[in-house]
């Protein structure tokens, strides 16, 4: 894939970039290693002051940054600005909490281990390669970078090929904030250049957010080199609605959960599983809400969601819809590619879905909702879990017993009751099954790229 900024709202190629050659990659890895040696000798207080400065710069530059994000991948300006501000919040969170999260732990009675002192110290691993996707081009990178830098690691960012300006901006932001050159560097390369970087001795570990295919390739290479990986992969999150729920509110939130970021979110609700006693009422509200959404110019405040990020992304989505239609699904609304420039796609609701349709099992990365009717809570949970993914699940009910059933039996990295899945710096984020492994955010996230070193003193 060419490394280029192409406006998804118009299809216009705005700027292209030469991929880095081996010499530039080598230089970047050297600088990252030198920066790590420097950074691990700095105090939490120093790093916190630079991270806070990065947050301040990002907040001050949020309007320009938002315009850049919207131009590169098509989300609305409102969503782009909210993403920039969320990144600043996460930076402040780790500036404030990193020291406490990584404080030495001395929970063991030294006498029990024949020592005068025994503790666990959390120390940085070194240079971490971060392979990141375009859908939240700031947030995905920052939720890795903020804890990693605060721990004293450095990062090499291989961002998606369609968001090179976002990549270069983040590199520059952390350097300007005080972390200095090399602490978090973008390398403009394609996916084919990733393997040789993973195996390079200067790289200590790898994190990837992206598709199952990319995760699996990266994990294979990292596994052979015995390097730690964190993988945040796809999702096909269920959104279960039970009769006791406030169905109108559930339908409103369901719509937001499906169409935010034009549906291109790993944690977007994708499969709407509704109890038969609530199905007609919920479907009526859900359809009305989905039909109310406005697709169009992402810079217009009246727009609910902008274009998909690429022509290929739209084709993949339409292929899933056509496959379902051909196999007997009912398209309740949407489902047609609009005329005109840009990679727009309307809010779509599909029902009468069966397991032989691709949409039943594959991740649907766009504003297309699959709607299912079930008779019991057991059927709802079985259907919700009948997926190779396990990122998050949503359930709507006011019955305490049902809440317990959902929280204990839904097979996912997170369960959100009476709300949509959202990531917070304060809460761990990650999946099970093919949604990946490891956790980002919270205390768990910052410890992923640390050596939990046992210290025993006789
Ligand atoms: P993708 O194709 O896997 O791309 C993600 C990143 O991996 C890009 O930087 C890409 O580079 C690189 N890449 C692709 N194939 C590679 C390979 N074989 N070896 C090494 N690197 C490779 O994913 P996408 O389609 O752009 O993004 C959407 C996917 O990401 C969805 O599945 C979504 O659910 C998932 N996602 C997961 C999370 C989460 O937290 N769990 C968050 C956001 C997105 P190029 O751009 O150069 O190809």
Coordinates of C-alpha atoms and ligand atoms in Angstrom, one line a residue:
X1 CA 0.0 0.0 0.0
X2 CA 1.4 3.5 -0.9
X3 CA 2.2 5.7 2.0
X4 CA 0.0 8.7 1.3
X5 CA -2.6 11.1 2.5
X6 CA -5.7 10.6 0.5
X7 CA -8.9 12.4 1.4
X8 CA -11.6 9.7 1.8
X9 CA -14.4 12.4 1.3
X10 CA -13.1 13.2 -2.2
X11 CA -10.7 10.4 -3.2
X12 CA -8.0 13.1 -3.8
X13 CA -4.4 12.1 -3.2
X14 CA -3.0 15.0 -1.2
X15 CA 0.5 14.0 -0.4
X16 CA 2.7 10.9 -1.0
X17 CA 5.7 9.8 1.1
X18 CA 8.7 7.7 0.1
X19 CA 9.0 4.6 2.3
X20 CA 12.1 4.6 4.5
X21 CA 15.0 2.6 3.2
X22 CA 17.1 0.2 5.4
X23 CA 19.6 3.1 6.2
X24 CA 16.8 5.3 7.6
X25 CA 15.3 2.4 9.6
X26 CA 18.7 1.6 11.0
X27 CA 19.2 5.2 12.1
X28 CA 15.8 5.2 13.7
X29 CA 16.5 2.1 15.7
X30 CA 19.9 3.4 16.9
X31 CA 18.3 6.6 18.0
X32 CA 15.5 4.8 19.8
X33 CA 18.0 2.7 21.7
X34 CA 20.1 5.7 22.6
X35 CA 16.9 7.5 23.7
X36 CA 16.0 4.5 25.9
X37 CA 19.4 4.6 27.7
X38 CA 18.9 8.3 28.3
X39 CA 15.2 7.9 29.3
X40 CA 15.6 5.1 31.8
X41 CA 18.0 7.4 33.7
X42 CA 15.4 10.1 34.1
X43 CA 13.0 10.5 37.0
X44 CA 9.2 10.0 37.0
X45 CA 8.9 13.6 37.8
X46 CA 10.9 14.6 34.6
X47 CA 8.9 12.3 32.4
X48 CA 5.6 13.5 34.0
X49 CA 6.5 17.1 33.2
X50 CA 7.2 16.2 29.6
X51 CA 4.1 14.1 29.3
X52 CA 2.0 17.0 30.7
X53 CA 3.6 19.3 28.3
X54 CA 2.7 16.9 25.4
X55 CA -0.9 17.1 26.6
X56 CA -0.8 20.9 26.7
X57 CA 0.6 21.1 23.2
X58 CA -2.0 18.7 21.9
X59 CA -4.8 20.6 23.5
X60 CA -3.5 23.9 22.1
X61 CA -3.1 22.4 18.6
X62 CA -6.3 20.3 18.7
X63 CA -8.2 22.2 15.9
X64 CA -5.3 21.8 13.4
X65 CA -4.7 18.2 14.5
X66 CA -8.4 17.4 14.1
X67 CA -8.3 18.8 10.5
X68 CA -5.4 16.6 9.7
X69 CA -7.1 13.4 11.1
X70 CA -10.3 14.2 9.2
X71 CA -8.4 14.7 6.0
X72 CA -6.4 11.5 6.3
X73 CA -9.1 9.0 7.4
X74 CA -12.5 10.7 7.1
X75 CA -14.0 10.8 10.6
X76 CA -15.9 14.0 11.4
X77 CA -14.1 17.0 12.7
X78 CA -16.1 16.7 15.9
X79 CA -14.9 13.1 16.4
X80 CA -11.3 14.0 15.5
X81 CA -11.1 16.8 18.0
X82 CA -12.7 14.6 20.7
X83 CA -10.0 12.0 19.9
X84 CA -7.2 14.5 20.3
X85 CA -8.6 15.7 23.6
X86 CA -9.0 12.1 24.9
X87 CA -5.3 11.5 24.1
X88 CA -4.4 14.6 26.2
X89 CA -6.5 13.1 29.0
X90 CA -4.6 9.8 28.8
X91 CA -1.3 11.6 28.8
X92 CA -2.2 13.4 32.0
X93 CA -3.5 10.2 33.5
X94 CA -0.2 8.5 33.0
X95 CA 1.8 11.6 34.0
X96 CA -0.1 11.5 37.3
X97 CA -0.1 7.8 38.0
X98 CA 2.9 6.1 36.4
X99 CA 5.1 6.4 39.5
X100 CA 2.4 4.9 41.7
X101 CA 1.6 2.1 39.2
X102 CA 5.2 1.1 38.9
X103 CA 6.2 1.5 42.6
X104 CA 8.2 -1.4 44.0
X105 CA 5.9 -3.9 45.7
X106 CA 7.0 -5.6 48.9
X107 CA 4.0 -7.7 49.8
X108 CA 6.0 -10.7 51.0
X109 CA 7.3 -11.1 54.5
X110 CA 11.1 -11.3 53.9
X111 CA 11.4 -13.9 56.6
X112 CA 9.2 -16.3 54.6
X113 CA 11.7 -16.2 51.8
X114 CA 14.8 -16.2 54.0
X115 CA 15.7 -12.7 53.0
X116 CA 16.3 -9.4 54.8
X117 CA 14.3 -7.7 52.0
X118 CA 12.2 -8.9 49.1
X119 CA 10.3 -6.9 46.5
X120 CA 9.2 -6.6 42.9
X121 CA 10.5 -3.7 40.9
X122 CA 9.0 -2.7 37.5
X123 CA 11.7 -1.7 35.0
X124 CA 11.3 -0.7 31.3
X125 CA 12.1 -3.3 28.7
X126 CA 13.7 -1.1 26.1
X127 CA 12.6 -0.1 22.5
X128 CA 9.1 -1.3 21.7
X129 CA 7.8 -1.5 18.1
X130 CA 4.2 -0.3 17.8
X131 CA 2.3 -1.3 14.7
X132 CA -0.9 0.8 14.6
X133 CA -4.1 1.1 12.6
X134 CA -5.7 4.2 11.0
X135 CA -9.2 4.1 12.6
X136 CA -8.2 6.1 15.7
X137 CA -4.9 7.4 14.4
X138 CA -4.0 9.4 17.5
X139 CA -5.6 7.4 20.2
X140 CA -4.3 4.0 19.3
X141 CA -0.8 5.3 19.2
X142 CA -1.0 7.4 22.3
X143 CA -2.6 4.8 24.5
X144 CA 0.6 2.8 23.9
X145 CA 3.0 5.7 23.9
X146 CA 1.9 7.5 27.1
X147 CA 2.4 4.5 29.4
X148 CA 5.4 3.2 27.5
X149 CA 7.3 6.6 27.7
X150 CA 6.3 7.1 31.3
X151 CA 7.8 3.7 32.2
X152 CA 11.1 4.7 30.5
X153 CA 10.6 2.6 27.3
X154 CA 11.0 4.2 23.9
X155 CA 8.8 3.5 20.9
X156 CA 9.2 3.0 17.1
X157 CA 5.8 3.7 15.5
X158 CA 4.9 1.9 12.2
X159 CA 1.6 3.5 11.6
X160 CA -1.0 2.6 9.0
X161 CA 0.1 3.7 5.5
X162 CA -2.9 6.0 5.1
X163 CA -2.1 8.2 8.1
X164 CA 1.5 9.3 7.6
X165 CA 0.9 12.9 8.7
X166 CA -0.6 11.7 12.0
X167 CA 2.4 9.5 12.6
X168 CA 4.9 12.3 11.9
X169 CA 2.9 14.7 14.1
X170 CA 3.0 12.3 17.1
X171 CA 6.7 11.7 16.7
X172 CA 7.3 15.5 16.7
X173 CA 4.9 16.1 19.6
X174 CA 6.7 13.9 22.0
X175 CA 10.1 15.3 20.9
X176 CA 9.0 18.9 21.3
X177 CA 7.4 18.1 24.7
X178 CA 10.8 17.2 26.2
X179 CA 11.3 13.5 25.6
X180 CA 13.8 14.4 22.9
X181 CA 14.7 13.0 19.6
X182 CA 14.3 9.2 19.2
X183 CA 12.0 8.6 22.1
X184 CA 8.9 8.0 20.0
X185 CA 9.7 7.9 16.3
X186 CA 7.6 7.2 13.3
X187 CA 9.1 5.1 10.6
X188 CA 7.3 5.4 7.3
X189 CA 7.3 1.8 6.0
X190 CA 4.8 -0.8 4.7
X191 CA 3.7 -3.9 6.5
X192 CA 6.2 -5.9 4.5
X193 CA 9.1 -4.2 6.3
X194 CA 7.8 -5.0 9.8
X195 CA 9.3 -8.5 10.2
X196 CA 12.9 -7.5 9.9
X197 CA 12.4 -4.8 12.5
X198 CA 10.9 -7.3 14.9
X199 CA 13.8 -9.6 14.7
X200 CA 16.3 -6.8 15.1
X201 CA 18.2 -7.0 18.4
X202 CA 17.5 -3.4 19.1
X203 CA 13.8 -4.2 19.5
X204 CA 12.7 -5.6 22.8
X205 CA 9.0 -6.1 22.3
X206 CA 6.1 -5.5 19.9
X207 CA 2.5 -4.2 20.2
X208 CA 0.1 -4.3 17.3
X209 CA -3.4 -3.0 17.0
X210 CA -5.1 -4.2 13.8
X211 CA -6.6 -7.1 12.0
X212 CA -6.4 -10.8 13.0
X213 CA -4.2 -11.4 9.9
X214 CA -1.7 -8.7 10.8
X215 CA -1.7 -9.8 14.4
X216 CA -1.0 -13.4 13.5
X217 CA 1.9 -12.5 11.2
X218 CA 3.5 -10.2 13.8
X219 CA 3.0 -12.8 16.6
X220 CA 4.6 -15.5 14.5
X221 CA 7.8 -13.5 13.8
X222 CA 7.9 -12.2 17.4
X223 CA 7.3 -15.7 18.7
X224 CA 10.3 -17.1 16.8
X225 CA 12.5 -14.3 18.2
X226 CA 11.0 -14.9 21.7
X227 CA 9.8 -11.3 22.0
X228 CA 6.9 -10.2 24.1
X229 CA 3.8 -9.1 22.2
X230 CA 0.6 -7.4 23.0
X231 CA -2.2 -7.8 20.4
X232 CA -5.4 -5.7 20.1
X233 CA -7.3 -7.2 17.2
X234 CA -10.7 -7.2 15.7
X235 CA -14.1 -7.4 17.4
X236 CA -17.7 -8.3 16.6
X237 CA -19.3 -7.1 19.8
X238 CA -22.7 -8.1 20.8
X239 CA -25.3 -5.6 22.0
X240 CA -28.0 -7.7 23.8
X241 CA -31.4 -6.1 24.7
X242 CA -33.7 -7.6 27.2
X243 CA -37.4 -6.7 27.8
X244 CA -36.7 -4.8 31.1
X245 CA -34.4 -2.3 29.3
X246 CA -35.4 1.3 28.4
X247 CA -35.8 0.4 24.7
X248 CA -35.8 3.9 23.4
X249 CA -32.6 4.8 25.1
X250 CA -31.1 1.4 24.2
X251 CA -31.9 2.1 20.5
X252 CA -30.4 5.5 20.6
X253 CA -27.2 4.2 22.2
X254 CA -27.2 1.2 19.9
X255 CA -27.1 3.6 16.9
X256 CA -24.2 5.6 18.3
X257 CA -22.4 2.4 19.2
X258 CA -22.8 1.2 15.6
X259 CA -22.1 4.3 13.5
X260 CA -19.5 6.2 15.5
X261 CA -16.3 6.5 13.5
X262 CA -18.4 5.4 10.5
X263 CA -18.7 2.0 12.1
X264 CA -14.9 1.5 11.9
X265 CA -14.2 0.7 15.5
X266 CA -13.0 -2.6 17.0
X267 CA -15.4 -1.9 19.9
X268 CA -18.3 -0.8 17.9
X269 CA -21.4 -2.9 18.6
X270 CA -21.9 -5.0 15.5
X271 CA -24.5 -7.7 16.4
X272 CA -27.8 -6.6 18.0
X273 CA -29.4 -9.5 19.8
X274 CA -32.9 -8.7 21.0
X275 CA -35.2 -10.7 23.2
X276 CA -38.5 -11.6 21.3
X277 CA -40.6 -9.7 23.9
X278 CA -38.7 -6.5 23.1
X279 CA -37.9 -7.1 19.4
X280 CA -40.6 -5.1 17.7
X281 CA -40.4 -2.1 19.9
X282 CA -36.6 -2.0 19.9
X283 CA -36.4 -2.5 16.1
X284 CA -38.9 0.3 15.5
X285 CA -36.8 2.8 17.5
X286 CA -33.4 1.4 16.2
X287 CA -34.5 1.7 12.5
X288 CA -35.8 5.2 13.1
X289 CA -32.5 6.2 14.7
X290 CA -30.3 4.6 12.1
X291 CA -32.4 6.3 9.3
X292 CA -32.0 9.7 11.1
X293 CA -28.2 9.6 10.8
X294 CA -26.7 12.0 8.3
X295 CA -23.7 10.8 6.2
X296 CA -21.7 13.4 4.3
X297 CA -19.0 16.0 4.5
X298 CA -17.1 15.2 7.7
X299 CA -16.2 18.9 8.3
X300 CA -19.9 19.8 8.5
X301 CA -21.2 19.8 12.1
X302 CA -24.6 18.4 11.0
X303 CA -22.9 15.2 9.7
X304 CA -23.3 12.1 12.0
X305 CA -20.5 10.2 10.2
X306 CA -18.2 10.7 7.3
X307 CA -16.9 8.4 4.6
X308 CA -15.2 5.1 5.1
X309 CA -11.4 5.4 5.2
X310 CA -10.7 3.7 1.9
X311 CA -12.3 2.5 -1.3
X312 CA -11.2 -1.0 -0.4
X313 CA -12.8 -0.8 3.0
X314 CA -16.1 0.2 1.4
X315 CA -15.9 -2.6 -1.1
X316 CA -15.2 -5.2 1.6
X317 CA -18.2 -3.9 3.5
X318 CA -20.5 -4.0 0.5
X319 CA -19.3 -7.6 -0.3
X320 CA -20.5 -8.7 3.1
X321 CA -23.9 -7.0 2.6
X322 CA -24.3 -8.5 -0.9
X323 CA -23.3 -12.0 0.3
X324 CA -26.0 -11.7 3.0
X325 CA -28.6 -10.4 0.6
X326 CA -27.8 -13.2 -1.9
X327 CA -28.3 -15.8 0.8
X328 CA -31.7 -14.5 1.9
X329 CA -31.1 -11.8 4.5
X330 CA -33.5 -8.9 4.7
X331 CA -32.0 -5.4 4.4
X332 CA -34.3 -3.2 6.5
X333 CA -32.6 0.0 5.6
X334 CA -29.4 1.1 3.6
X335 CA -27.3 -1.4 1.8
X336 CA -26.6 0.6 -1.4
X337 CA -23.4 2.4 -2.3
X338 CA -24.3 6.0 -3.0
X339 CA -23.4 7.8 -6.2
X340 CA -20.7 10.4 -6.3
X341 CA -17.1 11.0 -5.1
X342 CA -15.8 9.8 -1.7
X343 CA -16.2 6.5 0.0
X344 CA -19.5 7.0 1.7
X345 CA -21.9 4.2 2.9
X346 CA -25.3 4.6 4.6
X347 CA -26.4 3.3 8.0
X348 CA -27.6 -0.2 7.2
X349 CA -29.7 -2.7 9.2
X350 CA -29.8 -6.4 8.2
X351 CA -31.9 -9.1 9.7
X352 CA -32.8 -12.8 8.9
X353 CA -29.1 -13.6 9.2
X354 CA -28.0 -17.2 9.2
X355 CA -24.6 -18.8 10.0
X356 CA -23.7 -19.6 6.4
X357 CA -23.7 -15.8 5.6
X358 CA -20.2 -14.2 5.9
X359 CA -21.6 -11.4 8.0
X360 CA -22.6 -13.9 10.7
X361 CA -18.9 -14.7 11.5
X362 CA -16.8 -11.9 10.0
X363 CA -16.1 -8.5 11.5
X364 CA -18.2 -5.8 9.8
X365 CA -16.1 -2.7 9.6
X366 CA -18.6 0.0 8.7
X367 CA -22.1 1.3 9.7
X368 CA -23.9 -2.0 9.1
X369 CA -25.9 -3.6 12.0
X370 CA -26.9 -7.3 12.2
X371 CA -30.2 -7.7 14.0
X372 CA -31.2 -11.0 15.6
X373 CA -34.3 -12.1 17.6
X374 CA -33.9 -14.7 20.4
X375 CA -36.3 -16.3 22.8
X376 CA -34.3 -16.6 26.1
X377 CA -31.3 -15.2 27.9
X378 CA -29.5 -18.5 27.3
X379 CA -30.0 -18.1 23.6
X380 CA -28.8 -14.5 23.7
X381 CA -25.6 -15.4 25.5
X382 CA -25.0 -18.4 23.2
X383 CA -25.4 -16.2 20.1
X384 CA -23.3 -13.4 21.6
X385 CA -20.5 -15.9 22.3
X386 CA -20.8 -17.6 18.9
X387 CA -17.9 -15.7 17.4
X388 CA -14.2 -16.1 17.1
X389 CA -13.8 -12.6 18.6
X390 CA -14.0 -11.6 22.3
X391 CA -13.3 -7.9 22.6
X392 CA -16.3 -6.5 24.5
X393 CA -20.0 -7.1 24.9
X394 CA -23.0 -4.9 25.8
X395 CA -26.2 -6.0 27.6
X396 CA -29.2 -4.0 28.4
X397 CA -31.4 -5.1 31.3
X398 CA -32.5 -3.8 34.8
X399 CA -32.9 -7.4 36.2
X400 CA -30.1 -8.0 38.7
X401 CA -30.1 -11.8 38.0
X402 CA -29.7 -11.1 34.3
X403 CA -26.8 -8.7 34.9
X404 CA -25.0 -11.4 36.8
X405 CA -25.6 -13.9 34.0
X406 CA -24.2 -11.4 31.4
X407 CA -21.2 -10.3 33.4
X408 CA -20.2 -13.9 34.2
X409 CA -21.0 -15.7 31.0
X410 CA -20.2 -13.3 28.1
X411 CA -16.8 -14.3 26.7
X412 CA -15.1 -11.0 26.2
X413 CA -12.4 -8.7 27.6
X414 CA -15.1 -6.4 28.8
X415 CA -18.8 -6.3 29.5
X416 CA -20.7 -3.0 29.6
X417 CA -24.2 -3.1 31.1
X418 CA -26.8 -0.5 30.1
X419 CA -24.2 1.5 28.1
X420 CA -21.9 1.2 25.1
X421 CA -18.3 0.1 25.2
X422 CA -15.9 3.0 25.7
X423 CA -12.2 3.0 26.5
X424 CA -11.1 4.9 29.6
X425 CA -7.5 5.4 30.6
X426 CA -8.5 4.2 34.1
X427 CA -9.8 0.8 32.9
X428 CA -8.0 -2.1 31.3
X429 CA -8.7 -2.6 27.6
X430 CA -8.1 -5.8 25.6
X431 CA -9.7 -9.0 24.3
X432 CA -9.8 -12.8 24.5
X433 CA -10.0 -15.3 21.7
X434 CA -9.0 -13.8 18.3
X435 CA -9.5 -10.3 19.6
X436 CA -5.9 -10.7 21.0
X437 CA -4.1 -10.8 24.3
X438 CA -2.5 -8.5 26.8
X439 CA -4.0 -5.3 28.1
X440 CA -3.7 -1.6 27.4
X441 CA -4.5 1.3 29.6
X442 CA -4.8 1.4 33.5
X443 CA -2.1 -0.1 35.7
X444 CA -2.2 -3.3 33.7
X445 CA -1.3 -1.5 30.5
X446 CA 1.8 0.3 31.8
X447 CA 3.1 -3.0 33.2
X448 CA 2.9 -4.9 29.9
X449 CA 6.2 -3.6 28.7
X450 CA 8.0 -3.7 32.1
X451 CA 10.2 -6.4 33.5
X452 CA 8.6 -7.4 36.9
X453 CA 12.0 -7.9 38.5
X454 CA 12.2 -10.0 41.7
X455 CA 14.7 -8.4 44.1
X456 CA 15.9 -10.7 47.0
X457 CA 18.4 -9.4 49.5
X458 CA 20.0 -11.9 51.9
Ligands
LIG1 P1 -4.6 -3.9 9.4 O1 -4.6 -4.1 8.0 O2 -4.2 -5.1 10.3 O3 -3.5 -2.8 9.7 C1 -3.1 -2.4 11.0 C2 -1.6 -2.1 11.0 O4 -0.9 -3.3 10.7 C3 -1.2 -1.1 9.9 O5 -0.1 -0.4 10.3 C4 -0.7 -2.1 8.8 O6 0.2 -1.4 7.9 C5 0.0 -3.1 9.5 N1 0.0 -4.4 8.9 C6 -0.9 -5.0 8.0 N2 -0.6 -6.2 7.7 C7 0.6 -6.5 8.3 C8 1.5 -7.6 8.3 N3 1.2 -8.7 7.6 N4 2.6 -7.5 9.0 C9 2.9 -6.4 9.7 N5 2.1 -5.3 9.7 C10 1.0 -5.3 9.0 O7 -5.9 -3.4 10.1 P2 -6.8 -2.3 9.5 O8 -7.8 -3.0 8.6 O9 -6.1 -1.1 8.9 O10 -7.6 -1.8 10.8 C11 -8.7 -2.4 11.2 C12 -8.6 -3.6 12.1 O11 -8.0 -3.2 13.4 C13 -9.9 -4.1 12.5 O12 -9.9 -5.5 12.5 C14 -10.1 -3.6 13.9 O13 -11.1 -4.3 14.7 C15 -8.8 -3.6 14.4 N6 -8.6 -2.8 15.6 C16 -8.5 -3.3 16.8 C17 -8.4 -2.5 17.9 C18 -8.3 -3.1 19.3 O14 -8.0 -2.3 20.2 N7 -8.6 -4.3 19.6 C19 -8.5 -1.1 17.8 C20 -8.6 -0.6 16.5 C21 -8.7 -1.4 15.4 P3 -0.3 -0.9 6.4 O15 -1.3 0.2 6.7 O16 1.0 -0.4 5.8 O17 -0.9 -2.1 5.7

